[in-house]
mmCIF file with all atom_site columns, C-alpha atoms in Angstrom:
data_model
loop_
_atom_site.group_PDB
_atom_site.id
_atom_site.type_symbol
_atom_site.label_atom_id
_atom_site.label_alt_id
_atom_site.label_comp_id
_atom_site.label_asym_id
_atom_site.label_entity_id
_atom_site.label_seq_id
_atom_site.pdbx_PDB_ins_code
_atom_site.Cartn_x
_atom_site.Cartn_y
_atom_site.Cartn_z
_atom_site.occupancy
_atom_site.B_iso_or_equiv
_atom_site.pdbx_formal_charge
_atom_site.auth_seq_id
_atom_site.auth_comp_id
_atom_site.auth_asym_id
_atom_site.auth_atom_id
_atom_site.pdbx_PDB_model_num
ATOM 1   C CA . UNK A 1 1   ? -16.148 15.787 -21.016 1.00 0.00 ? 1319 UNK A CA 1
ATOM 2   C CA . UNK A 1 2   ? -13.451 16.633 -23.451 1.00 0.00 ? 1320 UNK A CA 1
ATOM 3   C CA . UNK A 1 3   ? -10.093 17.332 -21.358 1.00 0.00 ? 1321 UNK A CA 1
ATOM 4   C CA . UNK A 1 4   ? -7.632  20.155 -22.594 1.00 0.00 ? 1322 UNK A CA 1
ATOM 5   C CA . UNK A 1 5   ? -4.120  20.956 -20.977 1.00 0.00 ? 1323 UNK A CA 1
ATOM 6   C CA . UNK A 1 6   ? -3.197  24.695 -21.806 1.00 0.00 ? 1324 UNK A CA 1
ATOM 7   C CA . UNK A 1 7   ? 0.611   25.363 -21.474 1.00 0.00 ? 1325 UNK A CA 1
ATOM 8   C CA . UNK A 1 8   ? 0.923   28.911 -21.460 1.00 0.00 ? 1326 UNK A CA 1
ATOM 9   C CA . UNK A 1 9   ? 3.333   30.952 -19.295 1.00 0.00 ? 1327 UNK A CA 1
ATOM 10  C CA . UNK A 1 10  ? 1.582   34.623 -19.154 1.00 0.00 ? 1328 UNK A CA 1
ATOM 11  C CA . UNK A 1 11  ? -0.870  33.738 -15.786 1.00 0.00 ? 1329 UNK A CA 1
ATOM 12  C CA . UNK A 1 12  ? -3.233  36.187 -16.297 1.00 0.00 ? 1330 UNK A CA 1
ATOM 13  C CA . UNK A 1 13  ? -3.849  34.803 -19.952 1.00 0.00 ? 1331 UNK A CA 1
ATOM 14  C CA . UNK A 1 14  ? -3.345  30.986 -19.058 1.00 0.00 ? 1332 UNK A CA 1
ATOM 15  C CA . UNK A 1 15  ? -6.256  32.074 -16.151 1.00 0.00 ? 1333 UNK A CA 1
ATOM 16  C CA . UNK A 1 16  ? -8.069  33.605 -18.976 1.00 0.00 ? 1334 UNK A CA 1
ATOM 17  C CA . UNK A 1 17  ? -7.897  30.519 -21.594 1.00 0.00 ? 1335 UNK A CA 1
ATOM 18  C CA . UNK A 1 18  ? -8.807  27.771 -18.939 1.00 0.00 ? 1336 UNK A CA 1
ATOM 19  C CA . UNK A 1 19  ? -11.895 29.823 -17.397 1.00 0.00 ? 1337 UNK A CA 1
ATOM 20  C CA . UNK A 1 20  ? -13.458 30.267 -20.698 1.00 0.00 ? 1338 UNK A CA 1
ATOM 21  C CA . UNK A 1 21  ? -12.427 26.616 -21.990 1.00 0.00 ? 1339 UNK A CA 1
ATOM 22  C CA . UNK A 1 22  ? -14.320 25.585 -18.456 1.00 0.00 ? 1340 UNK A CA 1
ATOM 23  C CA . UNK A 1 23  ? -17.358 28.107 -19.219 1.00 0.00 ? 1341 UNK A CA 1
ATOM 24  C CA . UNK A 1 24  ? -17.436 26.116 -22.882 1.00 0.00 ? 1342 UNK A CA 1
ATOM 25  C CA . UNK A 1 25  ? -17.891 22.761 -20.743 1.00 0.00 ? 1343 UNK A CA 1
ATOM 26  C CA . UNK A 1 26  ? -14.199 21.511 -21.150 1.00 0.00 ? 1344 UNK A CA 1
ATOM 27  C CA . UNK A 1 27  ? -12.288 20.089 -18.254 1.00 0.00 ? 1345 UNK A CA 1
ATOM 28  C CA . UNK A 1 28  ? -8.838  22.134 -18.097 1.00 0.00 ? 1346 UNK A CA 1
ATOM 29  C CA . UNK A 1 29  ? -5.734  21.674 -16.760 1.00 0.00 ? 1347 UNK A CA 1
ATOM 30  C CA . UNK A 1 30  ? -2.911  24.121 -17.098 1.00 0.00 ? 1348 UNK A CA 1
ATOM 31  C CA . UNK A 1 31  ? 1.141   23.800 -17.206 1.00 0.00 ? 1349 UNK A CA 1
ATOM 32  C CA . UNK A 1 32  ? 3.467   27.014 -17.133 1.00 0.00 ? 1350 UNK A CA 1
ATOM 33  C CA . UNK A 1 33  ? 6.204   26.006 -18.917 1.00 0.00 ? 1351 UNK A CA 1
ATOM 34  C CA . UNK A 1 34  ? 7.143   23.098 -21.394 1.00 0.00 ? 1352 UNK A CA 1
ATOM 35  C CA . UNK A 1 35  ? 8.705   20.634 -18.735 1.00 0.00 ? 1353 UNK A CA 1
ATOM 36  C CA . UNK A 1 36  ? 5.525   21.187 -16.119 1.00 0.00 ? 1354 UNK A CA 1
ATOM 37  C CA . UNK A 1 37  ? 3.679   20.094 -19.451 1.00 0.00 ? 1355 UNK A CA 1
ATOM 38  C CA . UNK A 1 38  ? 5.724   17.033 -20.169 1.00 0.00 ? 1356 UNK A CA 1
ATOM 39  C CA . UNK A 1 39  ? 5.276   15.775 -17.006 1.00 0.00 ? 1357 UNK A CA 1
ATOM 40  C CA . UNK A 1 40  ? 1.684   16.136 -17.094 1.00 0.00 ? 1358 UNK A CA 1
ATOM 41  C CA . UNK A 1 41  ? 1.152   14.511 -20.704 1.00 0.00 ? 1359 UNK A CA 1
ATOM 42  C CA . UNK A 1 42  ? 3.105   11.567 -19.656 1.00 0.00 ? 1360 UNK A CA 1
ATOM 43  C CA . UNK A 1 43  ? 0.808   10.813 -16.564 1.00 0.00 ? 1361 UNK A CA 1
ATOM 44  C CA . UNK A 1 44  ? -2.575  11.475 -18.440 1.00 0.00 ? 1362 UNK A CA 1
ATOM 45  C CA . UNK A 1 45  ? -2.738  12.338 -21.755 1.00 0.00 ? 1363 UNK A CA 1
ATOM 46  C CA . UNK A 1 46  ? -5.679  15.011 -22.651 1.00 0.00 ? 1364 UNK A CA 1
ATOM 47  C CA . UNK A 1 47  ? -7.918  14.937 -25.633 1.00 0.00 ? 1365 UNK A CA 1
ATOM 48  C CA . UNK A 1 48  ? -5.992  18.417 -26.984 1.00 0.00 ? 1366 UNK A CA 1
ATOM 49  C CA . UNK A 1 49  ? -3.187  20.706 -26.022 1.00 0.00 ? 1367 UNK A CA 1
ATOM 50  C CA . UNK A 1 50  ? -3.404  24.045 -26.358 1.00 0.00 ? 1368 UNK A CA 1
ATOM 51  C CA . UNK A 1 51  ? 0.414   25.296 -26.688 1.00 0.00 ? 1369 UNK A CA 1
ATOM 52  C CA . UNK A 1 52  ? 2.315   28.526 -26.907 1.00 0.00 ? 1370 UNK A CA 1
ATOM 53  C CA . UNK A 1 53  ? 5.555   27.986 -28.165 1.00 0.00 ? 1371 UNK A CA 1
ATOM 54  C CA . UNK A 1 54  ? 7.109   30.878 -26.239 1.00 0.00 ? 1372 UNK A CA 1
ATOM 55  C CA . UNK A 1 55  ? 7.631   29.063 -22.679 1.00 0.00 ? 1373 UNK A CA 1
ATOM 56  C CA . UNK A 1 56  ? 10.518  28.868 -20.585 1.00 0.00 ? 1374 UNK A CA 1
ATOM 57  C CA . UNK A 1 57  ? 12.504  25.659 -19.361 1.00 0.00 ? 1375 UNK A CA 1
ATOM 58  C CA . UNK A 1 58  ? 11.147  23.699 -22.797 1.00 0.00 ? 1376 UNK A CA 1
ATOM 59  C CA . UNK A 1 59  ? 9.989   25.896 -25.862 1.00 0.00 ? 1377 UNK A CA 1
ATOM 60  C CA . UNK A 1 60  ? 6.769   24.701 -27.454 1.00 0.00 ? 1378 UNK A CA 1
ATOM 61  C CA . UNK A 1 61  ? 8.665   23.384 -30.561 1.00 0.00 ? 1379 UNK A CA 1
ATOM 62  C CA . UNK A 1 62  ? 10.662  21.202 -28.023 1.00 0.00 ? 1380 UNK A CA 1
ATOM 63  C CA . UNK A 1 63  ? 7.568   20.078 -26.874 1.00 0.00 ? 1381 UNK A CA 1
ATOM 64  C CA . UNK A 1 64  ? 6.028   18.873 -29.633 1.00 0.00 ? 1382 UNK A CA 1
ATOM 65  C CA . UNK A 1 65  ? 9.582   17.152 -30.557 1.00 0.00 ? 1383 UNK A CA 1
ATOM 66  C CA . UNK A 1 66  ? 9.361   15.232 -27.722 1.00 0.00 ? 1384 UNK A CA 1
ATOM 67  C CA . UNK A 1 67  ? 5.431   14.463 -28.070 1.00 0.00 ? 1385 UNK A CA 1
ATOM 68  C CA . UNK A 1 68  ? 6.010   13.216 -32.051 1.00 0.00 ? 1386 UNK A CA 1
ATOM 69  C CA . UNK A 1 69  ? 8.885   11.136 -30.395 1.00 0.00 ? 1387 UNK A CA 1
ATOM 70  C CA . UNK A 1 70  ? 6.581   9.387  -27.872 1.00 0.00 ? 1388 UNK A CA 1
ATOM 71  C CA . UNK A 1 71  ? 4.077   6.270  -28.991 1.00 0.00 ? 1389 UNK A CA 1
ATOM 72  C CA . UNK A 1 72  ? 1.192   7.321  -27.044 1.00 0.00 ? 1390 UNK A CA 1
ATOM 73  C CA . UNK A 1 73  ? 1.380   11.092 -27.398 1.00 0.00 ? 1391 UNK A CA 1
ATOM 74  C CA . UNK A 1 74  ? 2.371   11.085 -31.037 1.00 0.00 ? 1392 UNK A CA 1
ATOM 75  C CA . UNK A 1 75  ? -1.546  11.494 -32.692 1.00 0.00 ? 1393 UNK A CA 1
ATOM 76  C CA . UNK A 1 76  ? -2.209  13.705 -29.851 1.00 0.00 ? 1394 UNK A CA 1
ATOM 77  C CA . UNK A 1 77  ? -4.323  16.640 -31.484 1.00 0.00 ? 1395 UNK A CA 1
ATOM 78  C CA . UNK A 1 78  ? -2.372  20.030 -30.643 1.00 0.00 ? 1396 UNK A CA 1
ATOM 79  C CA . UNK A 1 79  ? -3.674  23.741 -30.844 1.00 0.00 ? 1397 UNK A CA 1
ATOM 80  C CA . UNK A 1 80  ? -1.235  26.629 -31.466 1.00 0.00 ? 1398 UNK A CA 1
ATOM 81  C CA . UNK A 1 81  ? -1.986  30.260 -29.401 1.00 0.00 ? 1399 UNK A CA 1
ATOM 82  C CA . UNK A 1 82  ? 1.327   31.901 -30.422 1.00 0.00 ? 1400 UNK A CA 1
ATOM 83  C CA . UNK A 1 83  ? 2.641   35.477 -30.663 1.00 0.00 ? 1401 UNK A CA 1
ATOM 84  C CA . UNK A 1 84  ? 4.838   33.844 -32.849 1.00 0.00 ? 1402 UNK A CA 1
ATOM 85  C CA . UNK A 1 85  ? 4.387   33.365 -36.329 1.00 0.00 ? 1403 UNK A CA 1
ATOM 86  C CA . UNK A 1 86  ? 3.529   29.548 -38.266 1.00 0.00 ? 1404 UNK A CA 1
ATOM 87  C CA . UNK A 1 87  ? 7.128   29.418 -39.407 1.00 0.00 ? 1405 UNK A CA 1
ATOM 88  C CA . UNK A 1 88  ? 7.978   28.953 -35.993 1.00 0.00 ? 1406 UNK A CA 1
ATOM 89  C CA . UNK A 1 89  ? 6.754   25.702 -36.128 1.00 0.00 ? 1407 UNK A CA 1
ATOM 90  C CA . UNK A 1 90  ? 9.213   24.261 -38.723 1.00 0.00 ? 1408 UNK A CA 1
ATOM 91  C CA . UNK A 1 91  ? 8.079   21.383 -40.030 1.00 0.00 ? 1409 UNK A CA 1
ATOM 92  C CA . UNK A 1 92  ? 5.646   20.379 -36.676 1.00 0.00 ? 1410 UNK A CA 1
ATOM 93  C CA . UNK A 1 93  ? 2.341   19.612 -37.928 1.00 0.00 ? 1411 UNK A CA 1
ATOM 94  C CA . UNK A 1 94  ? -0.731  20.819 -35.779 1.00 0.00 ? 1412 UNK A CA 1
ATOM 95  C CA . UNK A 1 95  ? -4.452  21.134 -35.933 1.00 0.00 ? 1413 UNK A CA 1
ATOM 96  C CA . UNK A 1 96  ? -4.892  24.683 -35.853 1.00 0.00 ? 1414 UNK A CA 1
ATOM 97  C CA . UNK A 1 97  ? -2.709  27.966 -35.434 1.00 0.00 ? 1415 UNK A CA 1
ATOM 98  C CA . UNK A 1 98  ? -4.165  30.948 -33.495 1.00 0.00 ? 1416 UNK A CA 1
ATOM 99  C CA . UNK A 1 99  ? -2.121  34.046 -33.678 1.00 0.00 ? 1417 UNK A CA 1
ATOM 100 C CA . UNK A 1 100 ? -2.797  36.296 -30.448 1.00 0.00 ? 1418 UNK A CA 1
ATOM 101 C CA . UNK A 1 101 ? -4.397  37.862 -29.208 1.00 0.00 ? 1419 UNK A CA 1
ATOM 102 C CA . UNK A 1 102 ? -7.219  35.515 -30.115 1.00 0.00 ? 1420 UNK A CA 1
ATOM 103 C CA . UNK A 1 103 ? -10.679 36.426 -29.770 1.00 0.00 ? 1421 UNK A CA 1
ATOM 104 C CA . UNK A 1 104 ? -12.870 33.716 -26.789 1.00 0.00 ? 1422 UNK A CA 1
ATOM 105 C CA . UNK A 1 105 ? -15.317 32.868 -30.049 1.00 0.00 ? 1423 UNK A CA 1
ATOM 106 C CA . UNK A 1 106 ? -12.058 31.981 -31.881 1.00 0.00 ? 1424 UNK A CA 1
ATOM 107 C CA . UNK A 1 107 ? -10.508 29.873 -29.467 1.00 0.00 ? 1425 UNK A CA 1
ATOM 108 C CA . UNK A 1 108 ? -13.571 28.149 -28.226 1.00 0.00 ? 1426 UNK A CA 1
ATOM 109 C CA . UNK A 1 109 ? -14.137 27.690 -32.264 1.00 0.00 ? 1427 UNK A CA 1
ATOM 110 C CA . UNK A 1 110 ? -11.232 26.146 -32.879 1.00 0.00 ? 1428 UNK A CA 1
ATOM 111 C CA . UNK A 1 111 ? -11.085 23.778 -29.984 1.00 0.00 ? 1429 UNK A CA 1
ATOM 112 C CA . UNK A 1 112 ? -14.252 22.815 -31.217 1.00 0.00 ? 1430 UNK A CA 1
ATOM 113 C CA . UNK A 1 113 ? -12.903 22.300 -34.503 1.00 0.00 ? 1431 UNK A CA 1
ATOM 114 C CA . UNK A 1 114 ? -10.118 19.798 -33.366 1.00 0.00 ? 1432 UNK A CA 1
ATOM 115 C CA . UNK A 1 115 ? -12.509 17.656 -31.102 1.00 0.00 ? 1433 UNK A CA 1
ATOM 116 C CA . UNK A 1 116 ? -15.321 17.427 -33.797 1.00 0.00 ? 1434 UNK A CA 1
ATOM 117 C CA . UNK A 1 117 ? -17.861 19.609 -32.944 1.00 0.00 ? 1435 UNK A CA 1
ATOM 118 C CA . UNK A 1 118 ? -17.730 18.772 -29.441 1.00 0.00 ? 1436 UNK A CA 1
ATOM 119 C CA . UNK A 1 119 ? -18.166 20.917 -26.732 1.00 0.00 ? 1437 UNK A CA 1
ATOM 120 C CA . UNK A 1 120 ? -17.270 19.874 -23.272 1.00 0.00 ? 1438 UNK A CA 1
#
């Protein structure tokens, strides 16, 4: 089973992502902010993130700094849910780039996408 951290800060939409990531078969963990996320991806590193880049404490682009920065997290495949637009990113390479709102077929496609084909 494919494991996915979501770092999102909205609840009601981080609630939203992980329940139908879980319905898709996907074992999902969820971080409310950028430094709750770091923690997490430096004791057990999922097969994806799913990142806003709108979070408080450590933006998304600071994430992803930090990630590209670290050996084992550095290839770490990374999805984009962002009011934001690409340019945000700079220069940070990811897998995908969902603007929201996203639809669930569109986020449950792209995961999909990024793992090969796999579902949970």
């Amino acid at each position: 089973m494919a494991r996915i951290l979501v770092v999102e800060d909205e609840e009601t939409l981080a609630d939203a992502i992980q329940d139908v990531l879980q319905d898709a078969g996907f074992d999902v963990q969820v971080a409310r902010n950028g430094l709750e996320a770091w923690r997490k991806l430096e004791g057990n590193a999922p097969d994806l993130l799913l990142l806003d880049l709108m979070l408080p404490l450590l933006d998304g682009r600071g994430l992803l700094t930090r990630m590209r920065g670290h050996g084992q997290l550095r290839e770490l495949p990374v999805v984009v849910i962002s009011n934001a637009s690409r340019k945000a990113l700079g220069d940070q390479q990811v897998q995908s780039f969902l603007e929201k709102p996203v639809t669930v077929k569109g986020l449950v496609k792209a995961v999909q996408s990024v793992l090969g084909g796999a579902e949970g």
